[in-house]
Each structure stands twice: as structure tokens, then as C-alpha cells.
Tab-separated table of C-alpha atoms in Angstrom:
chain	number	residue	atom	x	y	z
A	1	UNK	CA	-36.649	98.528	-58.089
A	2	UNK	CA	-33.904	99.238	-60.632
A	3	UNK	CA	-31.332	96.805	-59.776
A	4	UNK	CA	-28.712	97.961	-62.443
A	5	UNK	CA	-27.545	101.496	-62.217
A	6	UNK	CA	-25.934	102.466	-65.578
A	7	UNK	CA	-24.417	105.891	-66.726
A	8	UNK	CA	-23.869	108.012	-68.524
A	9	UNK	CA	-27.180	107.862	-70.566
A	10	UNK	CA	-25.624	109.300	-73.245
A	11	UNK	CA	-21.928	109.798	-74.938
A	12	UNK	CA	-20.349	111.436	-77.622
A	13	UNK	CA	-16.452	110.329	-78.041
A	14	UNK	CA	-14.355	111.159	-81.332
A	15	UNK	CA	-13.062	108.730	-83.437
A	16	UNK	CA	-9.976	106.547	-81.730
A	17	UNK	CA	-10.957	107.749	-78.220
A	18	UNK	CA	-11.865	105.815	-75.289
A	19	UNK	CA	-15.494	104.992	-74.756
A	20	UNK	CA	-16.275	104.354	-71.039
A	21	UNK	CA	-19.863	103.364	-69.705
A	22	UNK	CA	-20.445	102.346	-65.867
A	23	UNK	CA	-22.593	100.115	-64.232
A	24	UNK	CA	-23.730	99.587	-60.141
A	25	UNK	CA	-25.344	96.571	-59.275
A	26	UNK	CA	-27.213	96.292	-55.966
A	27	UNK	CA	-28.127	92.530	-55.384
A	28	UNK	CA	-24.793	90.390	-54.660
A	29	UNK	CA	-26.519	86.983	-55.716
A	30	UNK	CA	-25.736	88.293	-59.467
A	31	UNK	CA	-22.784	85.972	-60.799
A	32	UNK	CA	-22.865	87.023	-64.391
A	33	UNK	CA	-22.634	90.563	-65.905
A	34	UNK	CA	-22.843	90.657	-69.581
A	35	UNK	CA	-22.832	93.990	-72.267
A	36	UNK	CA	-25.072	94.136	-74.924
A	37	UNK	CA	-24.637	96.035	-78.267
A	38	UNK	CA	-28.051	97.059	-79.878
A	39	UNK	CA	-28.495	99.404	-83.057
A	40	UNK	CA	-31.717	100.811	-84.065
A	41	UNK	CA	-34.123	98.275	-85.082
A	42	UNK	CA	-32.033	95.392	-83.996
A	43	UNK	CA	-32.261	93.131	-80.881
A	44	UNK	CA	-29.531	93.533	-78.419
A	45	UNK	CA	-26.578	91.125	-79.167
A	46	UNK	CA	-23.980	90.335	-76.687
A	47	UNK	CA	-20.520	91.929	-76.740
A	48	UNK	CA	-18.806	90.862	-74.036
A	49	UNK	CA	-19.569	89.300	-70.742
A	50	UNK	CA	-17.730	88.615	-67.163
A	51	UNK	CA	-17.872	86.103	-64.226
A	52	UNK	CA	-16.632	88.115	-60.600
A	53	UNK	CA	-14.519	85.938	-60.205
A	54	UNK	CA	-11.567	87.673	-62.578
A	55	UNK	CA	-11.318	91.740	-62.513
A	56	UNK	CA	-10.797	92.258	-65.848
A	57	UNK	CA	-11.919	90.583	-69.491
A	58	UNK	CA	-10.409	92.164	-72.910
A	59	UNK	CA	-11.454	90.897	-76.275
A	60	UNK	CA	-10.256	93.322	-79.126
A	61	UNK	CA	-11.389	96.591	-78.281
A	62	UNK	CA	-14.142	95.804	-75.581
A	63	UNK	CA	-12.402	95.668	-72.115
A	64	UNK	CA	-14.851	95.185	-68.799
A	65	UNK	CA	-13.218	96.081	-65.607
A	66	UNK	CA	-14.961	94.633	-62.377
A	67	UNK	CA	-15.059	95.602	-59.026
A	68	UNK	CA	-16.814	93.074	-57.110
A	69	UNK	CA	-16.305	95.171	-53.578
A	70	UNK	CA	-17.816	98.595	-55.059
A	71	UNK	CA	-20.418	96.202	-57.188
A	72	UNK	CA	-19.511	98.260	-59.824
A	73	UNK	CA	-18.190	97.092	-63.775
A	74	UNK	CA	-17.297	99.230	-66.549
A	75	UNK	CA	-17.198	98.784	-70.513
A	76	UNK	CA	-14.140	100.395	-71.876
A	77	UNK	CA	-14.143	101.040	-75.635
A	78	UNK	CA	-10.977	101.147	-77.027
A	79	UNK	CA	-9.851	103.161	-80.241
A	80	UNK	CA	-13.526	103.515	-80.791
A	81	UNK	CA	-14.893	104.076	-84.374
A	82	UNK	CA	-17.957	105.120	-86.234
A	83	UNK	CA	-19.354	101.748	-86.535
A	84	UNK	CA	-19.258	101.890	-82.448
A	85	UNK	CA	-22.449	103.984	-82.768
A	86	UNK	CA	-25.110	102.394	-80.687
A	87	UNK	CA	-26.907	102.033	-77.747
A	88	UNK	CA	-25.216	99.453	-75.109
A	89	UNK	CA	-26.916	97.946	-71.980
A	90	UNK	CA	-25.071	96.396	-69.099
A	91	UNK	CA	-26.983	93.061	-67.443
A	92	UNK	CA	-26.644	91.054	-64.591
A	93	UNK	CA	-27.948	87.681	-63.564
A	94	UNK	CA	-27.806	85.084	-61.180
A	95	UNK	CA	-27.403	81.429	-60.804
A	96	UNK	CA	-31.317	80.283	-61.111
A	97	UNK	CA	-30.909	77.627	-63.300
A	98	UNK	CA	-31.633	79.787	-66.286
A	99	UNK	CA	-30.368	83.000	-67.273
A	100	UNK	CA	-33.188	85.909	-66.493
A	101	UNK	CA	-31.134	88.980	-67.818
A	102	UNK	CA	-31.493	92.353	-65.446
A	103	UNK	CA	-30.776	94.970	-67.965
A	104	UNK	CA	-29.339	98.894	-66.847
A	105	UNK	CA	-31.243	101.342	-68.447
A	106	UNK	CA	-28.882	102.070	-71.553
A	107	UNK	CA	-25.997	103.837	-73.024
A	108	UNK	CA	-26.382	105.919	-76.350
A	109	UNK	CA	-22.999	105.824	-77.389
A	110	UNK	CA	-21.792	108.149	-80.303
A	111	UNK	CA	-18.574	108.244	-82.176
A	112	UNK	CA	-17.616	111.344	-84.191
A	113	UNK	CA	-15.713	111.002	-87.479
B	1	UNK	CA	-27.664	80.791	-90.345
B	2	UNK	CA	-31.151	81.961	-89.417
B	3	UNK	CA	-31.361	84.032	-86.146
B	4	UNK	CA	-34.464	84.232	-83.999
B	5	UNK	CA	-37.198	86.022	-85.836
B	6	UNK	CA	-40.449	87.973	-84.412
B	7	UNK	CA	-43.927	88.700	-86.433
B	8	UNK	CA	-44.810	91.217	-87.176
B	9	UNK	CA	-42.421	93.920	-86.930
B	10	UNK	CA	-44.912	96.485	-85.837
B	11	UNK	CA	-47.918	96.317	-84.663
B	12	UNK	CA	-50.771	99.386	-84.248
B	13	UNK	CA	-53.641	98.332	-82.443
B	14	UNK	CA	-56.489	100.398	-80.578
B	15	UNK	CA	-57.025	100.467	-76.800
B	16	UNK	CA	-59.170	97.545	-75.687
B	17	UNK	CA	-58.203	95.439	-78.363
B	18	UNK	CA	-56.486	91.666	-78.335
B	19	UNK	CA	-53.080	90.858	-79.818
B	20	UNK	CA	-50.791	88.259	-80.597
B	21	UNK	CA	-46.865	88.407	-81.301
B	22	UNK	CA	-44.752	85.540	-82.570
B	23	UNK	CA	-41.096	84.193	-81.715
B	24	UNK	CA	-39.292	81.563	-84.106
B	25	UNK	CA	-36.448	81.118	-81.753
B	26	UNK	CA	-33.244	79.480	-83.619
B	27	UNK	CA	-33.798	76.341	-84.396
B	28	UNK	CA	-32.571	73.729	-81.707
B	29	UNK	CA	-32.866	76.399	-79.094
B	30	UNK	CA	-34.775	75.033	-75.948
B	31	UNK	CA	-34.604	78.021	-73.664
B	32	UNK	CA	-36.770	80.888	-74.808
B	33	UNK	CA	-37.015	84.528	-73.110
B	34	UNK	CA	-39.766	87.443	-73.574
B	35	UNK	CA	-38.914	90.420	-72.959
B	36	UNK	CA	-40.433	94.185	-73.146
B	37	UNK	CA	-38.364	97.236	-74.166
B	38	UNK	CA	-39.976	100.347	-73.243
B	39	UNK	CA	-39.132	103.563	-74.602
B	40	UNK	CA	-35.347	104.497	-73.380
B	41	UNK	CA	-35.265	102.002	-70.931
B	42	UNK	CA	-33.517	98.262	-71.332
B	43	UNK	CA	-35.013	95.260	-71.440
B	44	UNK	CA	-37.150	93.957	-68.317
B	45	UNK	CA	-37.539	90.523	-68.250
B	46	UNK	CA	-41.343	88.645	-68.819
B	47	UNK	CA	-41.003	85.198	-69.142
B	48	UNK	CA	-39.010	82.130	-69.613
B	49	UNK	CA	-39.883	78.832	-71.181
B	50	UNK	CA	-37.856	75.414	-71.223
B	51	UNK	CA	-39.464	73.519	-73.657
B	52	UNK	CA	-43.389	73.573	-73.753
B	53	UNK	CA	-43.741	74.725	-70.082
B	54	UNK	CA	-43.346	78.151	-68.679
B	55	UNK	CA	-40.679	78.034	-66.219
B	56	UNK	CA	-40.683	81.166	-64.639
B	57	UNK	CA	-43.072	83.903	-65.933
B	58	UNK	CA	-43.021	86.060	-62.777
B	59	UNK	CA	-42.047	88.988	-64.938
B	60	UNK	CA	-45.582	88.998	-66.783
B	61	UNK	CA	-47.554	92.370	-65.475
B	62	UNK	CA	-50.933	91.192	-64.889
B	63	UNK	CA	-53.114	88.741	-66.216
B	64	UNK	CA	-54.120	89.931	-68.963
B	65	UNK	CA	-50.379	89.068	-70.554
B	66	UNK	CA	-50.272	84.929	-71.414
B	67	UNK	CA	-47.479	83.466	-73.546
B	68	UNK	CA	-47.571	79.924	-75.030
B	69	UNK	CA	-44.906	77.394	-76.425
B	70	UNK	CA	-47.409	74.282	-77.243
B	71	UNK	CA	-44.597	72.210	-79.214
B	72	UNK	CA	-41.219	73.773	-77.852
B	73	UNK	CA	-40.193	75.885	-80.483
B	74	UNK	CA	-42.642	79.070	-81.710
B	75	UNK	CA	-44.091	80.699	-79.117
B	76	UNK	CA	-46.924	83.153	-79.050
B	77	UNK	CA	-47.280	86.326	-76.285
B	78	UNK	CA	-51.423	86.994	-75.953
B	79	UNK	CA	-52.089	90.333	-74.663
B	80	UNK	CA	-55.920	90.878	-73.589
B	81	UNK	CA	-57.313	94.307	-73.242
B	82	UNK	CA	-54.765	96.402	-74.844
B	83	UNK	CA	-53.735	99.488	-72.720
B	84	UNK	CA	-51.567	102.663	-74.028
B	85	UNK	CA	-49.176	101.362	-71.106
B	86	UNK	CA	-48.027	98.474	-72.894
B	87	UNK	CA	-46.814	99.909	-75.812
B	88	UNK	CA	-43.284	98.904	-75.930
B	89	UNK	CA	-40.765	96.755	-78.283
B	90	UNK	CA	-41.671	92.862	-77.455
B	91	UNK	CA	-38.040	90.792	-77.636
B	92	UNK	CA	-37.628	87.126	-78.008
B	93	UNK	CA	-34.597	85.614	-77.179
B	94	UNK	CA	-33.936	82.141	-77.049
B	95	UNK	CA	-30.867	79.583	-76.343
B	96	UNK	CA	-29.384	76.153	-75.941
B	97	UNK	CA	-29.558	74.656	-72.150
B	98	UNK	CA	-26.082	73.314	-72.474
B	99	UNK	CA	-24.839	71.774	-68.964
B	100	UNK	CA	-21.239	72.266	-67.961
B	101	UNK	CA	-21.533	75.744	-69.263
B	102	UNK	CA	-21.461	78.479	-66.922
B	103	UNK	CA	-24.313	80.528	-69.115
B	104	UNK	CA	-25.623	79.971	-72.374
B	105	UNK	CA	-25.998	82.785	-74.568
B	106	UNK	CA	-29.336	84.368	-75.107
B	107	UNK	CA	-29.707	85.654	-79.074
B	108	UNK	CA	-32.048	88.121	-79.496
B	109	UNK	CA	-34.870	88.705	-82.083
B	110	UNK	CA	-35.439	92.306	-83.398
B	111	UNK	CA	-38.392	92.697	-81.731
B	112	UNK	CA	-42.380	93.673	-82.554
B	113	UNK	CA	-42.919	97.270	-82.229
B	114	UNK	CA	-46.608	97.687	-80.230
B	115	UNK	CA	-48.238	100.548	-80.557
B	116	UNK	CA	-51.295	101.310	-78.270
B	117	UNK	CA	-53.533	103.975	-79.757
């Protein structure tokens, strides 16, 4: 049961363009959606995250824009760059008294020169 | 400072076959994830420990996948019986438990590549 929907699974944008990368969740006992950021070889690290409680987040570059009625949130890459290049994951998980992480399936984001 | 690391890197093995895969989670770091990363796919959660015990490890296959934390800090994943299935990318993660924070950040390790031959 894939409890994270995310697309596209891949995306090419060119240099100072706007990266966007969707998510649907299906279970509305998720309170916390977090992004991850993971290059090859690397572990994923976390970019940005968001409680549904606000409909919007921005640090820097890295907006997420939530919808908690749809169940739907959205990474928007601002102005994105070269060094964007990577493969980002959307999460979501709920209030269990730890945090078991529900990953999407994965974004292969590319950034042109 | 020193991030979680994971031993080996990659790991080959034949069919059939026993393996173990180390996590040094950051030091300090109570909380401490497993995770498998199969080809193209994210993360799917295996297990969590809080200190020595394993708190919730309904994400573990079948039984032939064990994972240990003896003192509350390294902890060891055991897989019995190797199968070409469970080649994947095995990530640690591992946090504080800080109360009066909504969620505590999980940092990753980069992983153990297992290869199934």
C-alpha cells in the first residue's frame, strides 16, 4: 500500500527556473510532511519540512505549499541551480511517539546549466 | 562533527548466505531508524530502537531480518538466508528524543549497498 503518491518521477528544469515536485498522501493521521534531498551515494538529508497546520513554509529557495483538504503538498524550487541536481523524496508521518518516516517514491530532479 | 556512519559500504554476498551491517548513529542520539532503499523507490521503514530495546520493528519482512542495539548506541541488522530480493541500500538514521519538540530530526547514514548474487 503506497501511502505517498509523488510525481513527477523525473525533471529536467534550466538553470533559475522553478522546480516543482507533488505529493498525495492518503492516511489523514499523518501530522508531519518533511522533503528530503539525497545525492548519489549519500543518505537522504532533510530540506525542509511542514506541520498542516500552516499552508505554506519558505526557507531560501525551498517553498512547500500544503493543502490539507486535497491531502496534497508540493516542493517548489526556486531560482534553481546546478547544485539542485538530485533526487528528492517527500515523507509523511504521524504522531506515534516516534517518527516512522513514509517516504514517496522519489523525484530525480535535474538542472541544466 | 561526525554524522551517522554505516559498515561496510557495499556488501556482495551469495544467495543463502548470512550478513551483518553496522550503524554508528551520532553520538548522543537515542532514537535509531533502519531503513531499506530499493532500487528507484524511497525509503520503507524497518525498524526503530529507543535505547537498547526495539520499539517498533513491524517494518522487518520476515524473520529471517533481526536487528540489535545491546548498549544503545551501534546497532547491528542480521539478515539470515540471503535472498536476491533483499538486495537493496540498508539506511541508518538516528536522533535525539527531545520532548517539547514537535519532531526530532532523523540524520541519515549513507547507507550499505547489498548485493544478492
Amino acid at each position: 500500500q503506497q501511502q505517498v503518491k509523488q510525481s513527477p518521477q523525473s525533471l529536467i528544469v534550466q538553470k533559475g527556473g522553478i522546480s516543482i515536485i507533488n505529493c498525495a498522501y492518503e492516511n489523514t493521521a499523518f501530522d508531519y510532511f518533511p522533503w528530503y534531498q539525497q545525492f548519489p551515494g549519500k543518505g537522504p538529508a532533510l530540506l525542509i519540512a511542514i506541520r498542516p497546520d500552516v499552508s505554506e513554509k519558505k526557507e531560501g529557495r525551498f517553498t512547500i505549499s500544503f493543502n490539507k483538504s486535497a491531502k496534497q503538498f508540493s516542493l517548489h524550487i526556486m531560482d534553481s541551480q546546478p547544485g539542485d541536481s538530485a533526487t528528492y523524496f517527500c515523507a509523511a508521518s504521524m504522531n506515534t511517539g516516534f517518527q516512522k518516516l513514509v517516504f514517496g517514491t522519489g523525484t530525480r530532479l535535474l538542472v541544466s546549466p | 562533527g561526525a554524522g551517522v556512519s554505516q559498515t561496510p559500504s557495499n556488501k556482495v554476498t551469495e544467495k543463502g548466505k548470512y550478513v551483518e551491517l553496522r550503524c554508528d548513529p551520532i553520538s548522543g542520539h537515542t532514537a535509531l531508524y533502519w531503513y531499506r532503499q530499493s532500487l528507484g523507490q524511497g525509503p520503507e521503514f524497518l525498524i526503530y530502537f529507543q535505547g537498547t530495546g526495539a520499539a517498533d520493528d513491524s517494518g522487518l519482512p520476515n524473520d529471517r531480518f533481526f536487528a540489535v542495539r545491546p548498549e544503545g548506541s551501534v546497532s547491528t541488522l542480521k539478515i539470515q538466508r540471503t535472498e536476491r530480493g533483499d538486495s537493496a541500500v540498508y539506511l541508518c538514521a538516528s536522533s535525539l528524543r527531545r520532548t517539547g519538540v514537535f519532531r526530532n530530526e532523523q540524520f541519515f547514514g549513507p547507507g550499505t549497498r547489498l548485493t544478492v548474487l
